Coordinates of N, CA and C in Angstrom, one line a residue:
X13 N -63.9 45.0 1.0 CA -64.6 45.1 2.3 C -64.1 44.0 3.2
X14 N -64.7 44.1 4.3 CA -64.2 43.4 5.5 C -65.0 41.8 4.8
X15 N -64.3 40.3 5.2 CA -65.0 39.0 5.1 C -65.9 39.0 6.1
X16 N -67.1 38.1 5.4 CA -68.1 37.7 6.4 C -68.2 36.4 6.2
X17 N -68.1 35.3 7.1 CA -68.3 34.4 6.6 C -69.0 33.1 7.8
X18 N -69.8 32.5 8.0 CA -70.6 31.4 9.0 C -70.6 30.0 8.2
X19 N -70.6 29.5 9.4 CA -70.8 28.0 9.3 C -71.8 27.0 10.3
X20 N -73.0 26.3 10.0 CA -73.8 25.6 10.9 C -74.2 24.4 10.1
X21 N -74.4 23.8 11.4 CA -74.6 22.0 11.1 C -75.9 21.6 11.5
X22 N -75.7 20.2 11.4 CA -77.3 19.6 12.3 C -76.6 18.5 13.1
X23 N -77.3 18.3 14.7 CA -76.3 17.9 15.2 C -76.9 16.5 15.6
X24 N -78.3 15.6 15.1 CA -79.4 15.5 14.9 C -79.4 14.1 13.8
X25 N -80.0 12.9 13.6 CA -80.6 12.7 12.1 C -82.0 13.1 11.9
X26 N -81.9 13.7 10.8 CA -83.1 14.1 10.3 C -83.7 13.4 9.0
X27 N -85.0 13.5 9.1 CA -85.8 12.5 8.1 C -86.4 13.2 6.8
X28 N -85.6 13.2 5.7 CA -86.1 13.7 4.2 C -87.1 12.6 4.0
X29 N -88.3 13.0 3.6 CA -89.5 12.5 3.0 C -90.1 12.5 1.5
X30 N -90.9 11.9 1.6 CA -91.7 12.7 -0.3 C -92.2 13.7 -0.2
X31 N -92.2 14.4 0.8 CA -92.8 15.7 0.7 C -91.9 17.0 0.9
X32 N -91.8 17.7 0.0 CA -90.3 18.8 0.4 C -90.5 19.2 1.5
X33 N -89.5 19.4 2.1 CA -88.8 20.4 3.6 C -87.7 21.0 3.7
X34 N -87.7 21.5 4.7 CA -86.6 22.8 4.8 C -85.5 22.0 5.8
X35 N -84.5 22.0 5.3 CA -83.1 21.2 6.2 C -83.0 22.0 7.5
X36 N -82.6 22.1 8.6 CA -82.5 22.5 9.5 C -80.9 22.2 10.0
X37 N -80.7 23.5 10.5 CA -78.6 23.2 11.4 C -79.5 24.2 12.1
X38 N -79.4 23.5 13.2 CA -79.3 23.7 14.8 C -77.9 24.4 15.6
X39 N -76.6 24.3 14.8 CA -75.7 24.4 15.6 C -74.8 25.7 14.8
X40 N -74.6 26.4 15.2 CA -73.4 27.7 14.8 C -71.7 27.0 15.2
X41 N -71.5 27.0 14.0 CA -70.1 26.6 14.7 C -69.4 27.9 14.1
X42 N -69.3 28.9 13.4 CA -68.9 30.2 13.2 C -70.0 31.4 12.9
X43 N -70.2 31.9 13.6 CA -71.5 32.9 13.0 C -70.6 34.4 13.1
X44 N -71.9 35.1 12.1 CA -71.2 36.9 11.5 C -72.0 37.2 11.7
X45 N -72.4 39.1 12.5 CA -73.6 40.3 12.0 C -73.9 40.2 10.3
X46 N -73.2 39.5 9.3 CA -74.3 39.8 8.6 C -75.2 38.4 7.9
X47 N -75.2 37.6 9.0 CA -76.2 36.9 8.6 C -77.1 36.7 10.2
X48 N -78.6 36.4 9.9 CA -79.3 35.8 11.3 C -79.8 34.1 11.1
X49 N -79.4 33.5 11.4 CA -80.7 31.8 11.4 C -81.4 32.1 12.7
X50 N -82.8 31.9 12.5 CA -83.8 31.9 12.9 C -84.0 30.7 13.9
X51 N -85.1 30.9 14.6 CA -85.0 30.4 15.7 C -85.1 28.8 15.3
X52 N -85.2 28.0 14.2 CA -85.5 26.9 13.8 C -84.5 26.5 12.8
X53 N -83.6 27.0 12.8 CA -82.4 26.8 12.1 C -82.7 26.6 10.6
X54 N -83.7 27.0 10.1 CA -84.1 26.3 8.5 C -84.0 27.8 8.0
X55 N -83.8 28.6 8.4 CA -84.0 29.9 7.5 C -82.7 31.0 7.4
X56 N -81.9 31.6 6.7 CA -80.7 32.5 7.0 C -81.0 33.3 6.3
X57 N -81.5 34.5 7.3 CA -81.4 36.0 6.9 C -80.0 37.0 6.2
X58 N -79.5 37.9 5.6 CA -78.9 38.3 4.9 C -78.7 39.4 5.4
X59 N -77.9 39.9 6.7 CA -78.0 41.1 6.6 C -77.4 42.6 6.2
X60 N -76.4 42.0 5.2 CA -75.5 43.1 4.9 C -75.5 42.1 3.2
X61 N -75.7 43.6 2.4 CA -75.8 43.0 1.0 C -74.5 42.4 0.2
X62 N -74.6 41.9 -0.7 CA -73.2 41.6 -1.3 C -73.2 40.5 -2.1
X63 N -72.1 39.7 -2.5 CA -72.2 38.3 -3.0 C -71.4 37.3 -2.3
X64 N -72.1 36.0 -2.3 CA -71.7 35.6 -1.3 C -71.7 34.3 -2.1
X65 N -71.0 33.3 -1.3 CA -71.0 32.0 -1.8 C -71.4 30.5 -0.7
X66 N -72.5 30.4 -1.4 CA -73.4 29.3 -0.8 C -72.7 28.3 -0.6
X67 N -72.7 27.2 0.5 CA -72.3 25.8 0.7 C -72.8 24.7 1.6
X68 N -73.2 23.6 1.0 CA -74.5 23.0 1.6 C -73.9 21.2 1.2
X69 N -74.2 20.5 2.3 CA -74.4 18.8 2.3 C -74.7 18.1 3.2
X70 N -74.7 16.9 3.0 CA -75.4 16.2 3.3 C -75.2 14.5 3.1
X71 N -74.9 13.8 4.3 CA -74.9 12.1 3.9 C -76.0 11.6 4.7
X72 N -76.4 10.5 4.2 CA -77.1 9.7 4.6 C -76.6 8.4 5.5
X73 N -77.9 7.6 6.4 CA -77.3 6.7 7.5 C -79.1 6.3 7.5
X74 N -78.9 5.5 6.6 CA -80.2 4.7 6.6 C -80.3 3.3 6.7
X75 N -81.3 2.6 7.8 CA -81.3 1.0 7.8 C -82.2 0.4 6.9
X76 N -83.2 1.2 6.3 CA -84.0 0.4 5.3 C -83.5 -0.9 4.3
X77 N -84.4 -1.9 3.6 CA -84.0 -2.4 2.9 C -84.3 -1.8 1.5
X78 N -85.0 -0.8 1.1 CA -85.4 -0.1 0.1 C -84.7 0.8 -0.5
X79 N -84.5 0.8 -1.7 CA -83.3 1.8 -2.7 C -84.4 3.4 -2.2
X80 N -83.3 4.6 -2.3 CA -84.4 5.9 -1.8 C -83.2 7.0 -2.4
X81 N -83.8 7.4 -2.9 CA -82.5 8.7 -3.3 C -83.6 10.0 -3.5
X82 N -82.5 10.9 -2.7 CA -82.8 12.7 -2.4 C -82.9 13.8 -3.2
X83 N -83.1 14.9 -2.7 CA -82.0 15.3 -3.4 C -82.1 17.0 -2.7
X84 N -81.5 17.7 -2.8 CA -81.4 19.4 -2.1 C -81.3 20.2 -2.9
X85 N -81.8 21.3 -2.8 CA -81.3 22.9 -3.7 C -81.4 23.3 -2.5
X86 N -80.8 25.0 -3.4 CA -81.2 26.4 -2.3 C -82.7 27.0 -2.7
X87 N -82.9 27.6 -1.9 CA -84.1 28.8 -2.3 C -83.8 30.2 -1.7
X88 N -84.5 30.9 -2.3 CA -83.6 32.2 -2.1 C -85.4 33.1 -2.1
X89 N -85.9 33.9 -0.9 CA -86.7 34.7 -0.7 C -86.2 36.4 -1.4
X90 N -86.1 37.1 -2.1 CA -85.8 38.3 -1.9 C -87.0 39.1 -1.8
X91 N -88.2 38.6 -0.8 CA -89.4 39.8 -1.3 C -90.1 39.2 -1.3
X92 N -90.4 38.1 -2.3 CA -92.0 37.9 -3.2 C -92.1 36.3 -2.9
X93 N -91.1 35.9 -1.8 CA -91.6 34.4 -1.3 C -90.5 33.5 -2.2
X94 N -90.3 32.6 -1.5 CA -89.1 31.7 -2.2 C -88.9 30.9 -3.4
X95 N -88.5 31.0 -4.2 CA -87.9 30.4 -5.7 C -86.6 29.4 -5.5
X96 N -86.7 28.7 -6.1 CA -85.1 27.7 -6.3 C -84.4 28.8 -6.9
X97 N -83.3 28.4 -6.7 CA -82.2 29.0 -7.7 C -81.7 27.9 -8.1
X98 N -81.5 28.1 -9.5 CA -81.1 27.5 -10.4 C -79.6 27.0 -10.6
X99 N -79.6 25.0 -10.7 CA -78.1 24.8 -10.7 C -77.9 24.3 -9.7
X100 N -78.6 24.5 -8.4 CA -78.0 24.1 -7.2 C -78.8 22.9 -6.9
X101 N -79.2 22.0 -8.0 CA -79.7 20.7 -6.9 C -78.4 19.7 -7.0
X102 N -79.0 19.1 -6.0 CA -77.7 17.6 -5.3 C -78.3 16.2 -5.1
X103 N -78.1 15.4 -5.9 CA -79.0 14.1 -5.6 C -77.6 13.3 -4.7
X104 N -78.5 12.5 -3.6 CA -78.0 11.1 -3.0 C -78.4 10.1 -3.3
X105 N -78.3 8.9 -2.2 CA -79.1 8.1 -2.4 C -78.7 6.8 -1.0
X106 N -79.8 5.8 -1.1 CA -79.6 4.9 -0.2 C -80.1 3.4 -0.7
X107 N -79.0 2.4 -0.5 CA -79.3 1.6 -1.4 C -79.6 0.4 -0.8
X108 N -81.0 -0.7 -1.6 CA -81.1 -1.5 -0.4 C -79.9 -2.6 -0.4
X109 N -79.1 -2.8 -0.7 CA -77.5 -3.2 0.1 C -77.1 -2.4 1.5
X110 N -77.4 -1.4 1.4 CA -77.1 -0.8 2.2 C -76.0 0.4 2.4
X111 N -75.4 0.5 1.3 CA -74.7 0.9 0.5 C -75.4 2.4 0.4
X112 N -74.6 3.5 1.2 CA -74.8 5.2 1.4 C -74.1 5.8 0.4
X113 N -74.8 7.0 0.1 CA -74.5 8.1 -0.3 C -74.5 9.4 0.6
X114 N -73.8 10.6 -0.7 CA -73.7 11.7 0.4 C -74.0 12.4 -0.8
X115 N -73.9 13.8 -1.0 CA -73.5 14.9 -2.0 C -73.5 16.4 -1.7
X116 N -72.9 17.4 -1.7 CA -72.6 18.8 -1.6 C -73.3 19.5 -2.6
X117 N -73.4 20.9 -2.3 CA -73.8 21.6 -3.5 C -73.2 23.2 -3.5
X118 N -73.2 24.0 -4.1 CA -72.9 25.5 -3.8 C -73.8 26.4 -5.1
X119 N -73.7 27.4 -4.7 CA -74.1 28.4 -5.6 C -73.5 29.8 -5.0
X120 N -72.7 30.9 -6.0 CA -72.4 32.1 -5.6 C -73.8 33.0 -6.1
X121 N -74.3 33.7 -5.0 CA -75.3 34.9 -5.2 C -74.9 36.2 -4.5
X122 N -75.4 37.3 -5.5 CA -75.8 38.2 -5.0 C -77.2 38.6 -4.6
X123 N -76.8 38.9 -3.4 CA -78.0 39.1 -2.4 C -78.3 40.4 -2.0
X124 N -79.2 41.1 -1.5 CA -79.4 42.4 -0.8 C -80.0 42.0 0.7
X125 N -79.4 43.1 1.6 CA -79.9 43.1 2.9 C -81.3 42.9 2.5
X126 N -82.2 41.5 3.9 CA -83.3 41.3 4.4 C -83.6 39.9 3.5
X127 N -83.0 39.5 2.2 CA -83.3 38.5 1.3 C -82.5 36.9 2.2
X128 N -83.5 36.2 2.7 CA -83.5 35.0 3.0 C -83.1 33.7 1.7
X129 N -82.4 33.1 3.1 CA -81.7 31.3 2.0 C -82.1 30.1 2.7
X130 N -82.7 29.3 1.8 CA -83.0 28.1 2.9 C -82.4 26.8 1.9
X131 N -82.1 25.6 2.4 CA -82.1 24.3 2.1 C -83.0 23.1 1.7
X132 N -83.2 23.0 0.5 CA -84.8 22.3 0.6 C -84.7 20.8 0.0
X133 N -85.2 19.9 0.4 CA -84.3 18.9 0.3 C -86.6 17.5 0.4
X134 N -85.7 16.6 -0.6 CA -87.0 15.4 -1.1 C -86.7 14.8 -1.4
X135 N -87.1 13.3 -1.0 CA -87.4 12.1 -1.5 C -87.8 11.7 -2.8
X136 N -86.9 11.5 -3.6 CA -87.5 11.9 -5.6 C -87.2 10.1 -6.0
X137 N -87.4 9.2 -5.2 CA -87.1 8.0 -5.6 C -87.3 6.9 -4.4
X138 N -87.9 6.1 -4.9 CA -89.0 4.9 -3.7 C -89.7 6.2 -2.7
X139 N -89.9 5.4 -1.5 CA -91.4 5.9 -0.7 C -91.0 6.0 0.7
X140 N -90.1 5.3 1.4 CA -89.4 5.2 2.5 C -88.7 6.9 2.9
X141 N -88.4 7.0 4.3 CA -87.8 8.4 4.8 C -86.8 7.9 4.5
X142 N -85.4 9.0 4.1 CA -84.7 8.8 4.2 C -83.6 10.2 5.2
X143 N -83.0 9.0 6.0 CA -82.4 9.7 7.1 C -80.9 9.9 6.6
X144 N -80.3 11.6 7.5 CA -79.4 12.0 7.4 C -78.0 11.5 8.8
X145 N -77.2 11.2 8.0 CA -75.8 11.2 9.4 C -75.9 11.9 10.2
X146 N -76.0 12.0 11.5 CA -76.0 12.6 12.4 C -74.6 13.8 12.1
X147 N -75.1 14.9 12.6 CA -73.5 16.1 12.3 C -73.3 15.9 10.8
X148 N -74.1 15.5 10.0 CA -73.8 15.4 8.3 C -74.5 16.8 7.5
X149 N -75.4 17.1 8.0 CA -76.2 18.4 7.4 C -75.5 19.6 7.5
X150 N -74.8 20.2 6.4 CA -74.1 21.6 7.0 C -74.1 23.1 5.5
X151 N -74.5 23.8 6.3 CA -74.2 25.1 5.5 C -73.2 26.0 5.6
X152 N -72.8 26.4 4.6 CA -71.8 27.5 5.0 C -71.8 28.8 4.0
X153 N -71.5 30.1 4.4 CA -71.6 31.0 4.0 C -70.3 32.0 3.8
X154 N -70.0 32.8 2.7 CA -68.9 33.4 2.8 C -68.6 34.6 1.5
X155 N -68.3 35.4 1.9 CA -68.6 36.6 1.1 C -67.6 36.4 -0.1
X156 N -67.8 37.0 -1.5 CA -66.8 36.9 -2.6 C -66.8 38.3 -2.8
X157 N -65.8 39.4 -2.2 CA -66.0 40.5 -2.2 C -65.2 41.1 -3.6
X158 N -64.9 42.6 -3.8 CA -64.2 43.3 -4.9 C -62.9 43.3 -4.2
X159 N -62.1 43.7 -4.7 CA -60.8 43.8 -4.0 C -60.5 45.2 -3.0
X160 N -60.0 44.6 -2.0 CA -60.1 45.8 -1.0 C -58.8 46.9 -1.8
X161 N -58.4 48.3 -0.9 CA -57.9 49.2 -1.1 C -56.5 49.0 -1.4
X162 N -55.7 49.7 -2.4 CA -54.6 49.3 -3.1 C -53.4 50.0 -1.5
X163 N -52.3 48.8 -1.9 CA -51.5 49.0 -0.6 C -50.4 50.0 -1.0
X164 N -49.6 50.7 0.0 CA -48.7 51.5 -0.6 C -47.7 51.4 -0.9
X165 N -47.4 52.5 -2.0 CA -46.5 52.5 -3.0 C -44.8 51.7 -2.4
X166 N -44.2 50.8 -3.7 CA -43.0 49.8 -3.0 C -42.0 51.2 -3.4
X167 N -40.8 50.1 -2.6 CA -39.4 51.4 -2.8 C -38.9 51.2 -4.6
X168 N -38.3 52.0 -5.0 CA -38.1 52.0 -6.0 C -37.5 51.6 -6.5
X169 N -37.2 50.5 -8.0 CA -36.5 49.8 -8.3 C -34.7 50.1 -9.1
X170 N -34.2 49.5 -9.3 CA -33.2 49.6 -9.8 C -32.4 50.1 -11.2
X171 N -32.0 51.5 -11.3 CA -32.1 52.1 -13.0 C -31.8 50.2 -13.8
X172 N -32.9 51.0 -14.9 CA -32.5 50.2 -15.8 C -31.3 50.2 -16.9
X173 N -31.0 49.6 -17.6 CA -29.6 49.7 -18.3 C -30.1 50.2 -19.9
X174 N -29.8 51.3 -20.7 CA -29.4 51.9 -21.6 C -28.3 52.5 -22.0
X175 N -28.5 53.3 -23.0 CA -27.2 54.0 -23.2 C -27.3 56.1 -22.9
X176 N -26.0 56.1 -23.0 CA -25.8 57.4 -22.3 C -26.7 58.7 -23.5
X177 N -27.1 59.4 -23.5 CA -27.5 60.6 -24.0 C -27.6 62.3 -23.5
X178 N -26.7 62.6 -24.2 CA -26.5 64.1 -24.2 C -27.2 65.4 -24.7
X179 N -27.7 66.2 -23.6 CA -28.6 67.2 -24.5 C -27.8 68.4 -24.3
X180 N -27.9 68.9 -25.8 CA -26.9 70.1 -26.2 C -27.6 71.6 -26.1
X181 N -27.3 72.8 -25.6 CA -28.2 73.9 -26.2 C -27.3 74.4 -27.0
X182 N -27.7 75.0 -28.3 CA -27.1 75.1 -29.7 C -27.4 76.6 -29.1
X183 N -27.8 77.4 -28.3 CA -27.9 78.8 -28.1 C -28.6 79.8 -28.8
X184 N -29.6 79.2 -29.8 CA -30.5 79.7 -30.4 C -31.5 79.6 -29.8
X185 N -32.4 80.8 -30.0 CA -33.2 81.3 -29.3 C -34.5 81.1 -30.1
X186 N -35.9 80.2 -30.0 CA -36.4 79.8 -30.7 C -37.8 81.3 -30.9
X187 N -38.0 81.4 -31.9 CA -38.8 82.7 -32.4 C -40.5 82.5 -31.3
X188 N -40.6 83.5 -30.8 CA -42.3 83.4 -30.0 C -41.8 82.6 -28.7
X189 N -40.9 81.7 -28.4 CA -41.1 81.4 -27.7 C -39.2 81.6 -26.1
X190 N -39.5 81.4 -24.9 CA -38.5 81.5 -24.3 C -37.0 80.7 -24.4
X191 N -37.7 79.3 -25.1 CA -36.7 78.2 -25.6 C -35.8 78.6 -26.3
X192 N -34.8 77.5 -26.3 CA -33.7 77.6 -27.2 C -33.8 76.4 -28.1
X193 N -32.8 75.8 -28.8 CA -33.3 74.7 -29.4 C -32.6 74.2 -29.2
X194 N -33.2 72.8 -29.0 CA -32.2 72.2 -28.2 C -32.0 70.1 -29.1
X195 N -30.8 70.0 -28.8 CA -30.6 68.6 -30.0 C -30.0 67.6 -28.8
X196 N -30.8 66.6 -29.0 CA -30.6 65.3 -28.1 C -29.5 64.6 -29.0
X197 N -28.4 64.1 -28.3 CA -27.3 63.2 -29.3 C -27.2 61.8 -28.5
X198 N -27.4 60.8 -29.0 CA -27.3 59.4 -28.3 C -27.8 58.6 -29.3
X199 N -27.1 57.2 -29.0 CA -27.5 56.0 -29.0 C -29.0 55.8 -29.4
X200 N -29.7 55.8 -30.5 CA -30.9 55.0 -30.1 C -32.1 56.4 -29.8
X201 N -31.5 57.4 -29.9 CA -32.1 58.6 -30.3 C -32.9 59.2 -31.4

């Protein structure tokens, strides 16, 4: 099938806390019909089913003097309200040296049209916010499809090399049926 594939950022620092929230990208730098983000950039609708391959990060730009580390998954709505999916967390961190971290994450899913993906991202270490690089928050999306339709047939290649073989009819006429009988002489026969 045809690729689908988007990309959006945050253009923004934003503040991960101890309390979970939803990452937000504000900005489309490639968008496709078959996804929608919502008016708050924290949510991406699904709207053509398939499998797809998730891609998500994030650095930090923090002045604190306190150590703080993050961390992100995906969640995945298909229906019944949002669940993690499994595998996809990403820890950072921010150190009081000052000394930043960053980390990425992915997951390949299959999804069905109307099944929602969000970014969910916490403070799992000290008490302080910790803030994101401005233009550092980014998702991306992109189909892992089956192989599209076989191309047509190439020109044909070059006899290969054997040896010669001769078929003889001995002029007998084989009993019941129209044939005659017939003896192949060659090489490898």
């Amino acid at each position: 099938g045809s690729a689908a594939f988007a990309n959006y950022y945050h253009t923004a620092v934003h503040g991960i806390t101890t309390t979970t929230s939803t990452l937000p990208f504000n900005t489309s730098r490639i968008t496709n019909a078959a996804f929608t983000l919502n008016g708050a950039g924290e949510e991406l609708t699904i709207n053509t089913a398939g499998t797809y391959r998730v891609d998500y990060g994030c650095s930090s730009a923090e002045t604190s003097n306190n150590d703080i580390v993050a961390e992100m998954w995906v969640e995945l709505d298909t229906g019944s309200g949002f669940a993690e999916v499994g595998g996809t967390r990403a820890r950072w961190f921010h150190d009081s040296n000052g000394e930043e971290g960053g980390n990425a994450g992915f997951a390949t899913l299959a999804v069905a049209a109307t099944d929602v993906i969000r970014i969910r991202a916490q403070v799992v270490g000290g008490s302080d916010t910790l803030n994101t690089l401005a233009n550092s928050l980014r998702l991306s999306i992109q189909t892992v499809g089956a192989d599209g339709a076989a191309g047509a047939t190439g020109s044909q290649g070059p006899t290969g090399s054997g040896s010669n073989v001769t078929v003889e009819d001995e002029g007998i006429t084989i009993p019941n049926t129209p044939h005659s009988n017939l003896n192949f002489v060659g090489a490898g026969v």
